[in-house]
Amino acid sequence: MAANTNRYSSYTAASSSDSRNGEKEKKELWSSMLDSVASAKRLPEKNILLLGGSVDSQREFFESLSRNELRRNTDRQGSRKPPIANSFALGYTYYDVLDADQEDTLARISLYTLTDPSPAFASLIQPLITPQSIPNTLIVILLDWSQPWKWMRQLREWILLLRTVFQKLNRECSATMEEVMTVWRERGRGGGLNLDGTSAVPTTSADADVSLPVGPGEWEDALGMPLCVVCQNAEKMEHLEKTQGWKEEEFDVVLQFLRTILLRHGASLIYTTPSLPSQLPTLVHSSLGIHSLLKKQPLKHNVIDRDKILVPPNWDSWGKIRVLREGFDVESVSSGWTADLSIPWPRQPERVADGDDQQLVKADDNETGDDEQEPDEDEYEEPKEPEGSSVALYEASVQDPTMDALHIAGSSSHSTKLEVQTTETQQFLEKQLKLLDVYKQKNEEPTGHLARIKSVRKTTSDSLTAEDDQLKQQAEAKVLEHIGPVQFNMGGIQVDADDMLQRLKERQAFGTSPEPLSPEGETVEETPQMDTENLQAFFTGLMNRSRQS
């Protein structure tokens, strides 16, 4: 029997197994290194849900937020700016946040924009809210200083829309929101970190592990994600001051209402001007947890400069709001906001009709069986505000200057009815003709009145002239009686001056009067012609005699 010549070597088997294990470890080492490099190059992704404003105002917000970052990226990479697609429904754009040395990219921010708080857009927002995106998302609501009297109503509509969306989320998202709100509620209190990344230094070492309690009116209506309200175009405050007569009191009331409402949501507030630098990038980036590793940018509150207001979260309180201006009822405004958020949404218009009219309408519908009849728009109006509503209090304090006082008194200030109803051309011209006739009569009345005044004045002046003449004559008679007749010697003869003047007047009057006509049938006897030569001789003889004698 032949023996087995194949001999098994334990050394050879051991060496082959060791080589296989070594190759496997090398592969795991390389894969781990590649994964670490890939994770290091992966940018942190942050989201901003931008609500409100117009298409142009959203673009201004994006440019003011990413002006430096876009310029740096363009200079470094030579690439184009990312497009802004916000013209329809849910818009989108993005930008990268660079460090102070313009070399390292800290994060990429995606902006989702929405301009209309319509319930139809709620389904577009809901897919953006996930357990992974909730800790990295900031909600921004835009307001404009061109219409500050609409701010409370706009804030209520957006918050009601967000609450409607959040109520439909699953349990995992709700639990994540509670965790995020707990972290935000404790941020900046006690020994934690402030919003800008700096440490909140406690007063004593014993207070290092103790957080400050939440004050009244704070964090009572937390949304589930951080909120920031941006009031754009603060330069229009001067326009309101010059054209609408606004004073510091009106601006303070607006700020007190905003701070009281946002305090309930733990939100921040900032006023911005497009042409001036602001702390908006610092506030937004700090709210998203983006901090520069090379240069710290502290976030400073400002409630003094009316066009540069900045109120960070967890800084404000009822006491600070009252100090701004006395007489502001912060408790009523805060409780009224709870009533505003408790109304059903979307709100349905109410029908304007008496009880009897409603019964008649229902009876007619039942008789005709026409249940699908379209309602008349004139029969409906905006629903009334709840009792103690903060929106009603705000609109009573900050009124719309474009609204007519009669329109406000006669109908709801937020009615959906047409403010102007057109009429037919002929009816319009007929009304205008009547108005023209009225104006014509008014213009003619002053003319007749002036004529009557002139006639009265003329009669009065004539009567006064006759009276003056009579008074003059009486005065002259009295003077003559007092002085007596005026006489003077003329050639040795005493002549009465008055008699002489009277004769001269009569002679002058006789000379100027026309010759009287001789009556018909009468004949005038002719006087005989006198001999002038004889008369001259007679008088010459008399004169010679007188000389001789």
Coordinates of C-alpha atoms in Angstrom, one line a residue:
M1 CA 0.0 0.0 0.0
A2 CA 1.4 3.2 -1.1
A3 CA 1.6 6.0 1.5
N4 CA 0.1 9.5 0.8
T5 CA 3.0 11.7 -0.3
N6 CA 0.9 15.0 -0.1
R7 CA 2.0 16.7 3.1
Y8 CA -0.1 19.5 4.7
S9 CA 1.8 22.5 5.9
S10 CA 0.3 24.5 8.7
Y11 CA 2.6 27.4 8.1
T12 CA 1.5 27.8 4.5
A13 CA -2.2 27.9 5.6
A14 CA -1.6 30.4 8.3
S15 CA 0.3 32.7 6.0
S16 CA -2.4 32.7 3.4
S17 CA -5.1 33.5 6.0
D18 CA -3.1 36.4 7.4
S19 CA -2.6 37.9 3.9
R20 CA -6.3 37.8 3.3
N21 CA -7.0 39.6 6.6
G22 CA -4.4 42.2 5.8
E23 CA -5.9 43.0 2.4
K24 CA -9.4 43.3 4.0
E25 CA -8.1 45.7 6.7
K26 CA -6.4 47.8 4.0
K27 CA -9.7 48.0 2.1
E28 CA -11.6 49.1 5.2
L29 CA -8.9 51.6 6.0
W30 CA -9.1 53.2 2.5
S31 CA -12.9 53.2 2.5
S32 CA -12.9 54.9 5.9
M33 CA -10.5 57.5 4.7
L34 CA -12.5 58.1 1.5
D35 CA -15.7 58.4 3.6
S36 CA -14.0 60.9 5.9
V37 CA -12.8 63.0 3.0
A38 CA -16.2 63.0 1.4
S39 CA -17.9 63.9 4.6
A40 CA -15.4 66.7 5.1
K41 CA -16.1 68.1 1.6
R42 CA -19.9 67.7 2.1
L43 CA -21.4 71.2 2.8
P44 CA -23.8 71.7 5.6
E45 CA -27.2 72.4 4.0
K46 CA -29.5 75.0 5.6
N47 CA -33.0 76.1 4.5
I48 CA -34.9 79.4 4.6
L49 CA -38.6 79.4 4.1
L50 CA -39.3 83.0 2.9
L51 CA -42.9 84.1 3.2
G52 CA -44.7 87.3 2.2
G53 CA -43.7 90.4 0.3
S54 CA -43.7 90.7 -3.5
V55 CA -41.5 89.1 -6.1
D56 CA -39.3 92.3 -6.1
S57 CA -39.0 92.5 -2.3
Q58 CA -38.0 88.9 -2.1
R59 CA -35.3 89.5 -4.6
E60 CA -34.1 92.5 -2.6
F61 CA -34.0 90.3 0.5
F62 CA -31.9 87.7 -1.3
E63 CA -29.5 90.3 -2.6
S64 CA -29.0 92.0 0.7
L65 CA -28.5 88.6 2.4
S66 CA -26.0 87.2 -0.2
R67 CA -24.4 90.3 -1.7
N68 CA -20.9 89.6 -0.4
E69 CA -21.1 85.8 -0.9
L70 CA -22.2 86.1 -4.5
R71 CA -19.4 88.6 -5.3
R72 CA -16.8 86.4 -3.7
N73 CA -18.0 83.3 -5.6
T74 CA -18.1 85.2 -8.9
D75 CA -14.6 86.6 -8.4
R76 CA -13.1 83.2 -7.3
Q77 CA -14.9 80.9 -9.7
G78 CA -16.0 83.2 -12.5
S79 CA -19.4 81.5 -12.5
R80 CA -22.8 83.1 -12.9
K81 CA -25.1 84.1 -10.1
P82 CA -27.7 81.4 -9.3
P83 CA -31.1 82.3 -10.8
I84 CA -34.1 83.3 -8.7
A85 CA -37.2 81.5 -9.7
N86 CA -40.0 83.1 -7.5
S87 CA -42.5 84.3 -10.1
F88 CA -45.0 81.4 -9.6
A89 CA -46.2 79.6 -6.5
L90 CA -43.2 78.1 -4.6
G91 CA -39.9 79.6 -5.7
Y92 CA -36.4 78.5 -5.2
T93 CA -32.8 79.8 -5.2
Y94 CA -29.6 79.2 -3.2
Y95 CA -26.2 80.7 -2.3
D96 CA -23.0 79.6 -0.5
V97 CA -21.8 81.3 2.8
L98 CA -18.1 81.8 2.8
D99 CA -15.7 82.3 5.7
A100 CA -14.0 85.6 6.4
D101 CA -10.9 84.6 4.4
Q102 CA -13.1 83.9 1.3
E103 CA -11.6 80.4 0.9
D104 CA -13.7 78.0 3.0
T105 CA -17.4 77.5 2.3
L106 CA -19.3 77.3 5.6
A107 CA -22.7 76.2 4.3
R108 CA -25.1 76.2 1.4
I109 CA -28.4 77.9 2.0
S110 CA -31.5 77.1 0.0
L111 CA -34.3 79.6 -0.2
Y112 CA -37.9 78.6 -0.7
T113 CA -40.2 81.5 -1.4
L114 CA -43.9 82.0 -1.3
T115 CA -45.8 85.3 -1.7
D116 CA -49.4 84.4 -1.2
P117 CA -50.8 82.8 2.1
S118 CA -53.4 80.8 0.2
P119 CA -54.6 77.5 1.6
A120 CA -53.9 75.9 -1.8
F121 CA -50.1 76.3 -1.2
A122 CA -50.1 74.4 2.1
S123 CA -49.4 71.2 0.2
L124 CA -46.3 72.8 -1.3
I125 CA -44.8 73.6 2.1
Q126 CA -45.5 70.3 3.8
P127 CA -42.9 68.2 1.8
L128 CA -40.1 70.7 2.9
I129 CA -40.7 69.9 6.6
T130 CA -38.9 66.7 7.5
P131 CA -37.2 65.5 10.7
Q132 CA -33.8 66.1 9.0
S133 CA -34.6 69.6 7.7
I134 CA -36.4 71.0 10.8
P135 CA -33.2 71.7 12.9
N136 CA -31.7 73.4 9.8
T137 CA -34.6 75.6 8.7
L138 CA -35.5 79.2 9.5
I139 CA -38.8 80.8 8.7
V140 CA -38.7 84.5 7.5
I141 CA -41.8 86.7 7.1
L142 CA -41.4 89.9 5.0
L143 CA -43.3 93.1 5.8
D144 CA -43.1 96.4 4.0
W145 CA -43.1 99.9 5.4
S146 CA -45.2 101.1 2.4
Q147 CA -48.3 99.6 4.2
P148 CA -47.6 99.2 7.9
W149 CA -51.4 99.2 8.7
K150 CA -51.7 95.7 7.2
W151 CA -48.9 94.0 9.3
M152 CA -51.0 92.4 12.0
R153 CA -53.4 90.9 9.5
Q154 CA -50.5 89.6 7.3
L155 CA -48.7 88.0 10.3
R156 CA -51.9 86.3 11.4
E157 CA -52.5 84.8 7.9
W158 CA -49.0 83.4 7.6
I159 CA -48.9 82.0 11.1
L160 CA -52.3 80.3 10.6
L161 CA -51.1 78.8 7.4
L162 CA -48.0 77.5 9.1
R163 CA -50.0 76.0 12.0
T164 CA -52.3 74.3 9.5
V165 CA -49.3 72.7 7.8
F166 CA -47.6 71.7 11.1
Q167 CA -50.7 70.0 12.4
K168 CA -50.7 67.5 9.5
L169 CA -47.1 66.4 10.2
N170 CA -46.3 63.0 11.6
R171 CA -45.2 62.2 15.2
E172 CA -41.5 62.1 14.3
C173 CA -41.6 65.7 12.9
S174 CA -43.6 66.9 15.9
A175 CA -41.1 65.4 18.4
T176 CA -38.2 67.0 16.5
M177 CA -40.0 70.4 16.6
E178 CA -40.4 70.1 20.4
E179 CA -36.7 69.4 20.8
V180 CA -35.8 72.3 18.6
M181 CA -38.0 74.7 20.5
T182 CA -36.6 73.5 23.8
V183 CA -33.1 74.3 22.6
W184 CA -34.1 77.7 21.4
R185 CA -36.0 78.5 24.5
E186 CA -32.9 77.9 26.6
R187 CA -30.5 79.7 24.2
G188 CA -28.9 82.7 25.8
R189 CA -30.3 82.0 29.3
G190 CA -27.9 81.2 32.0
G191 CA -24.6 79.6 31.0
G192 CA -25.6 78.6 27.4
L193 CA -24.6 80.0 24.1
N194 CA -26.0 83.2 22.6
L195 CA -27.5 83.3 19.1
D196 CA -24.2 84.7 17.6
G197 CA -22.2 81.8 19.1
T198 CA -20.7 83.7 21.9
S199 CA -21.0 82.3 25.5
A200 CA -23.6 83.8 27.8
V201 CA -21.4 84.7 30.8
P202 CA -23.3 84.1 34.1
T203 CA -23.2 86.6 36.9
T204 CA -21.8 84.1 39.4
S205 CA -20.4 80.7 39.3
A206 CA -23.5 79.3 41.0
D207 CA -25.7 80.5 38.1
A208 CA -23.7 78.6 35.5
D209 CA -26.0 75.6 35.6
V210 CA -29.2 77.6 36.2
S211 CA -31.3 79.0 33.3
L212 CA -33.4 82.1 33.7
P213 CA -37.2 81.5 33.8
V214 CA -39.4 82.4 30.9
G215 CA -41.2 85.7 31.6
P216 CA -44.9 86.5 31.0
G217 CA -46.0 86.4 27.4
E218 CA -42.8 84.6 26.2
W219 CA -42.9 81.4 24.1
E220 CA -46.6 80.9 24.6
D221 CA -47.3 80.1 20.9
A222 CA -44.1 78.5 19.7
L223 CA -44.4 77.4 16.1
G224 CA -41.9 74.6 16.1
M225 CA -39.2 76.3 14.1
P226 CA -37.3 79.6 14.6
L227 CA -39.1 82.7 13.2
C228 CA -37.6 86.0 12.0
V229 CA -39.7 89.0 10.8
V230 CA -38.0 91.5 8.5
C231 CA -39.6 94.9 7.9
Q232 CA -38.2 96.2 4.6
N233 CA -37.8 99.7 3.2
A234 CA -37.4 101.5 6.5
E235 CA -36.6 104.7 4.5
K236 CA -40.3 105.1 3.8
M237 CA -40.8 106.1 7.4
E238 CA -39.8 109.6 6.5
H239 CA -42.4 109.5 3.7
L240 CA -45.1 108.6 6.2
E241 CA -43.9 111.4 8.5
K242 CA -44.0 114.0 5.8
T243 CA -47.1 113.0 3.8
Q244 CA -49.3 111.3 6.4
G245 CA -48.3 113.3 9.5
W246 CA -46.9 110.4 11.4
K247 CA -45.0 111.2 14.6
E248 CA -42.8 109.2 17.0
E249 CA -45.9 108.0 18.8
E250 CA -47.2 106.1 15.8
F251 CA -43.8 104.5 15.1
D252 CA -43.5 103.5 18.7
V253 CA -47.0 101.9 18.7
V254 CA -46.2 99.9 15.6
L255 CA -43.0 98.6 17.3
Q256 CA -44.7 97.8 20.6
F257 CA -47.4 95.7 18.8
L258 CA -44.8 93.8 16.8
R259 CA -42.6 93.1 19.8
T260 CA -45.5 91.9 21.9
I261 CA -46.8 89.5 19.2
L262 CA -43.3 88.1 18.3
L263 CA -42.5 87.6 21.9
R264 CA -45.2 84.9 22.1
H265 CA -43.4 83.0 19.3
G266 CA -39.9 83.6 20.5
A267 CA -39.2 85.4 17.2
S268 CA -36.6 88.0 16.2
L269 CA -37.3 91.4 14.5
I270 CA -35.2 93.6 12.3
Y271 CA -35.8 96.8 10.2
T272 CA -33.8 97.0 6.9
T273 CA -33.0 99.7 4.3
P274 CA -31.8 98.5 0.9
S275 CA -29.2 101.3 0.5
L276 CA -27.7 100.9 4.1
P277 CA -25.8 98.0 5.6
S278 CA -27.5 96.1 8.4
Q279 CA -27.1 93.1 10.7
L280 CA -29.5 91.0 8.6
P281 CA -26.9 88.5 7.3
T282 CA -25.5 88.1 10.8
L283 CA -29.0 87.5 12.3
V284 CA -30.1 85.0 9.6
H285 CA -26.8 83.1 9.6
S286 CA -26.7 83.0 13.4
S287 CA -30.2 81.7 13.5
L288 CA -29.2 78.9 11.2
G289 CA -26.1 78.1 13.3
I290 CA -23.6 79.3 10.8
H291 CA -20.6 81.0 12.5
S292 CA -17.3 82.2 11.1
L293 CA -14.3 80.3 12.4
L294 CA -11.9 83.3 11.8
K295 CA -13.9 86.4 12.7
K296 CA -16.7 86.6 15.3
Q297 CA -19.6 88.9 14.4
P298 CA -21.5 89.8 17.5
L299 CA -25.2 90.5 17.3
K300 CA -26.1 93.7 19.0
H301 CA -29.7 94.7 19.8
N302 CA -31.0 98.1 18.9
V303 CA -34.3 99.6 19.9
I304 CA -33.2 103.3 19.8
D305 CA -32.7 104.1 16.1
R306 CA -36.1 103.8 14.6
D307 CA -34.9 102.7 11.2
K308 CA -32.3 100.2 12.5
I309 CA -34.4 98.2 15.0
L310 CA -33.0 94.8 15.9
V311 CA -34.6 92.6 18.6
P312 CA -32.8 89.1 18.9
P313 CA -34.8 86.2 20.3
N314 CA -34.8 85.7 24.1
W315 CA -33.9 89.3 24.7
D316 CA -37.2 91.2 24.8
S317 CA -39.7 91.3 27.7
W318 CA -42.9 93.1 28.7
G319 CA -41.0 95.5 30.9
K320 CA -38.8 96.6 28.0
I321 CA -41.8 97.0 25.8
R322 CA -43.6 99.2 28.3
V323 CA -40.5 101.5 28.7
L324 CA -40.8 102.4 25.0
R325 CA -44.0 104.5 25.5
E326 CA -46.4 104.7 28.5
G327 CA -50.0 103.8 28.1
F328 CA -49.5 100.7 26.0
D329 CA -51.7 97.7 27.3
V330 CA -49.3 94.9 26.6
E331 CA -51.5 92.3 28.4
S332 CA -54.6 93.0 26.2
V333 CA -52.5 92.8 23.0
S334 CA -50.9 89.5 24.1
S335 CA -54.2 87.9 25.1
G336 CA -55.9 89.3 22.0
W337 CA -53.4 87.5 19.8
T338 CA -54.5 84.2 21.3
A339 CA -58.1 85.0 20.2
D340 CA -56.8 85.9 16.7
L341 CA -55.1 82.5 16.3
S342 CA -58.1 80.6 17.5
I343 CA -60.3 81.6 14.6
P344 CA -61.1 79.0 11.9
W345 CA -58.8 79.2 8.8
P346 CA -59.4 79.8 6.0
R347 CA -62.1 82.3 7.0
Q348 CA -65.4 82.2 5.1
P349 CA -67.3 85.4 4.4
E350 CA -70.5 86.0 6.3
R351 CA -73.8 86.7 4.7
V352 CA -75.3 90.1 5.2
A353 CA -79.1 89.7 5.7
D354 CA -81.7 90.0 8.4
G355 CA -83.4 86.9 9.9
D356 CA -86.6 87.4 8.0
D357 CA -84.7 87.8 4.7
Q358 CA -82.8 84.6 5.3
Q359 CA -86.0 82.7 6.0
L360 CA -87.5 84.0 2.8
V361 CA -84.4 83.1 0.8
K362 CA -84.5 79.6 2.3
A363 CA -88.2 79.2 1.5
D364 CA -87.7 80.3 -2.1
D365 CA -84.9 77.8 -2.5
N366 CA -87.0 75.0 -1.1
E367 CA -89.9 75.8 -3.4
T368 CA -87.8 76.1 -6.5
G369 CA -85.5 73.3 -5.5
D370 CA -82.5 75.3 -6.8
D371 CA -79.9 74.5 -4.3
E372 CA -77.0 75.3 -6.6
Q373 CA -77.8 78.9 -7.1
E374 CA -74.7 81.0 -6.9
P375 CA -74.7 83.6 -4.1
D376 CA -74.6 87.3 -4.8
E377 CA -71.3 88.9 -3.8
D378 CA -73.1 91.9 -2.4
E379 CA -74.8 89.7 0.2
Y380 CA -71.4 88.7 1.8
E381 CA -68.8 90.5 3.8
E382 CA -65.6 89.8 5.7
P383 CA -66.2 88.0 9.0
K384 CA -66.0 90.1 12.1
E385 CA -62.9 90.0 14.3
P386 CA -63.1 88.1 17.6
E387 CA -63.7 90.0 20.8
G388 CA -60.5 91.7 22.0
S389 CA -58.7 90.9 18.8
S390 CA -55.1 92.3 18.5
V391 CA -55.7 92.8 14.8
A392 CA -58.7 95.1 15.5
L393 CA -56.7 97.0 18.2
Y394 CA -53.8 97.5 15.9
E395 CA -55.9 98.7 12.9
A396 CA -57.8 101.1 15.2
S397 CA -54.4 102.6 16.3
V398 CA -52.7 102.5 12.9
Q399 CA -55.3 103.4 10.4
D400 CA -55.1 103.2 6.6
P401 CA -54.9 106.8 5.3
T402 CA -56.3 105.8 1.9
M403 CA -59.6 104.7 3.4
D404 CA -62.5 107.1 3.3
A405 CA -64.0 107.9 6.6
L406 CA -67.5 107.5 5.3
H407 CA -66.6 104.1 3.8
I408 CA -65.2 103.0 7.1
A409 CA -68.4 104.1 9.0
G410 CA -70.8 102.6 6.4
S411 CA -69.2 99.3 5.7
S412 CA -66.5 97.0 6.9
S413 CA -63.0 98.3 6.3
H414 CA -62.0 94.8 4.8
S415 CA -65.1 94.2 2.7
T416 CA -64.8 92.3 -0.6
K417 CA -67.5 94.4 -2.3
L418 CA -66.6 96.7 -5.2
E419 CA -65.8 100.2 -4.0
V420 CA -66.9 101.8 -7.3
Q421 CA -69.9 100.8 -9.4
T422 CA -70.0 101.9 -13.0
T423 CA -73.2 103.6 -14.4
E424 CA -74.5 104.0 -18.0
T425 CA -73.2 106.9 -20.0
Q426 CA -76.6 108.6 -20.4
Q427 CA -77.3 108.4 -16.7
F428 CA -73.9 109.8 -15.9
L429 CA -74.4 112.7 -18.3
E430 CA -77.8 113.4 -17.0
K431 CA -76.5 113.7 -13.4
Q432 CA -73.6 115.9 -14.6
L433 CA -76.1 118.2 -16.4
K434 CA -78.1 118.7 -13.2
L435 CA -74.9 119.5 -11.4
L436 CA -73.9 122.1 -14.0
D437 CA -77.3 123.8 -13.7
V438 CA -76.9 124.0 -10.0
Y439 CA -73.4 125.5 -10.4
K440 CA -74.8 128.0 -13.0
Q441 CA -77.5 129.2 -10.6
K442 CA -75.0 129.7 -7.9
N443 CA -72.8 131.7 -10.2
E444 CA -75.7 133.9 -11.3
E445 CA -76.9 134.6 -7.8
P446 CA -73.8 136.7 -6.9
T447 CA -74.2 138.8 -10.1
G448 CA -77.8 139.8 -9.3
H449 CA -76.8 140.4 -5.7
L450 CA -74.1 142.8 -6.8
A451 CA -76.5 144.7 -9.1
R452 CA -78.9 145.2 -6.2
I453 CA -76.1 146.4 -4.0
K454 CA -75.0 148.9 -6.7
S455 CA -78.5 150.3 -7.2
V456 CA -78.9 150.7 -3.4
R457 CA -75.6 152.5 -3.2
K458 CA -76.6 154.8 -6.1
T459 CA -79.9 155.7 -4.5
T460 CA -78.2 156.3 -1.2
S461 CA -75.6 158.5 -2.8
D462 CA -78.2 160.6 -4.6
S463 CA -80.2 161.1 -1.4
L464 CA -77.1 162.0 0.4
T465 CA -76.2 164.6 -2.4
A466 CA -79.6 166.3 -2.2
E467 CA -79.3 166.4 1.6
D468 CA -75.8 167.9 1.3
D469 CA -77.0 170.7 -1.0
Q470 CA -79.9 171.5 1.3
L471 CA -77.5 171.7 4.2
K472 CA -75.1 173.9 2.3
Q473 CA -77.9 176.3 1.4
Q474 CA -79.1 176.5 5.0
A475 CA -75.5 177.1 6.2
E476 CA -75.1 180.0 3.6
A477 CA -78.3 181.6 4.7
K478 CA -77.3 181.6 8.3
V479 CA -73.9 183.1 7.4
L480 CA -75.6 185.9 5.4
E481 CA -78.0 186.7 8.2
H482 CA -75.0 186.9 10.6
I483 CA -72.8 189.1 8.3
G484 CA -75.4 191.1 6.4
P485 CA -75.3 192.4 2.8
V486 CA -71.9 192.9 1.3
Q487 CA -71.6 196.5 -0.3
F488 CA -68.7 198.3 -1.9
N489 CA -68.2 201.9 -3.4
M490 CA -67.9 201.9 -7.2
G491 CA -67.4 205.4 -8.7
G492 CA -69.1 207.1 -5.7
I493 CA -72.1 204.8 -5.8
Q494 CA -72.7 202.1 -3.2
V495 CA -73.3 198.9 -5.0
D496 CA -74.8 195.8 -3.4
A497 CA -72.6 192.8 -4.3
D498 CA -75.3 190.2 -3.9
D499 CA -77.7 192.3 -6.1
M500 CA -75.0 192.7 -8.7
L501 CA -74.2 189.0 -8.8
Q502 CA -77.9 188.2 -9.1
R503 CA -78.2 190.6 -12.0
L504 CA -75.2 189.2 -13.8
K505 CA -76.5 185.7 -13.4
E506 CA -79.9 186.7 -14.8
R507 CA -78.2 188.5 -17.7
Q508 CA -76.1 185.5 -18.5
A509 CA -79.1 183.3 -18.3
F510 CA -81.0 185.6 -20.6
G511 CA -78.2 185.7 -23.1
T512 CA -77.9 181.9 -23.3
S513 CA -81.7 181.2 -23.4
P514 CA -83.2 180.7 -26.9
E515 CA -85.4 183.5 -28.3
P516 CA -89.0 183.0 -27.7
L517 CA -91.2 182.3 -30.7
S518 CA -93.9 184.8 -31.5
P519 CA -97.3 183.4 -31.2
E520 CA -99.2 182.8 -34.4
G521 CA -101.7 185.4 -35.4
E522 CA -100.1 188.2 -33.5
T523 CA -98.2 191.1 -35.1
V524 CA -95.4 193.0 -33.5
E525 CA -95.3 196.8 -34.1
E526 CA -92.0 198.0 -35.5
T527 CA -90.3 200.7 -33.4
P528 CA -89.3 203.8 -35.4
Q529 CA -85.6 204.1 -36.1
M530 CA -83.9 206.7 -34.0
D531 CA -81.7 209.5 -35.4
T532 CA -78.3 208.8 -33.9
E533 CA -76.7 212.0 -35.3
N534 CA -79.1 214.2 -33.5
L535 CA -78.6 212.4 -30.2
Q536 CA -74.9 212.7 -30.5
A537 CA -75.1 216.4 -31.2
F538 CA -77.4 216.8 -28.2
F539 CA -75.1 215.1 -25.8
T540 CA -72.1 217.0 -27.1
G541 CA -73.7 220.3 -26.5
L542 CA -74.5 219.3 -22.9
M543 CA -70.9 218.4 -22.3
N544 CA -69.6 221.7 -23.7
R545 CA -71.9 223.7 -21.4
S546 CA -70.7 221.8 -18.4
R547 CA -67.1 222.7 -19.3
Q548 CA -67.8 226.4 -19.7
S549 CA -69.6 226.6 -16.5

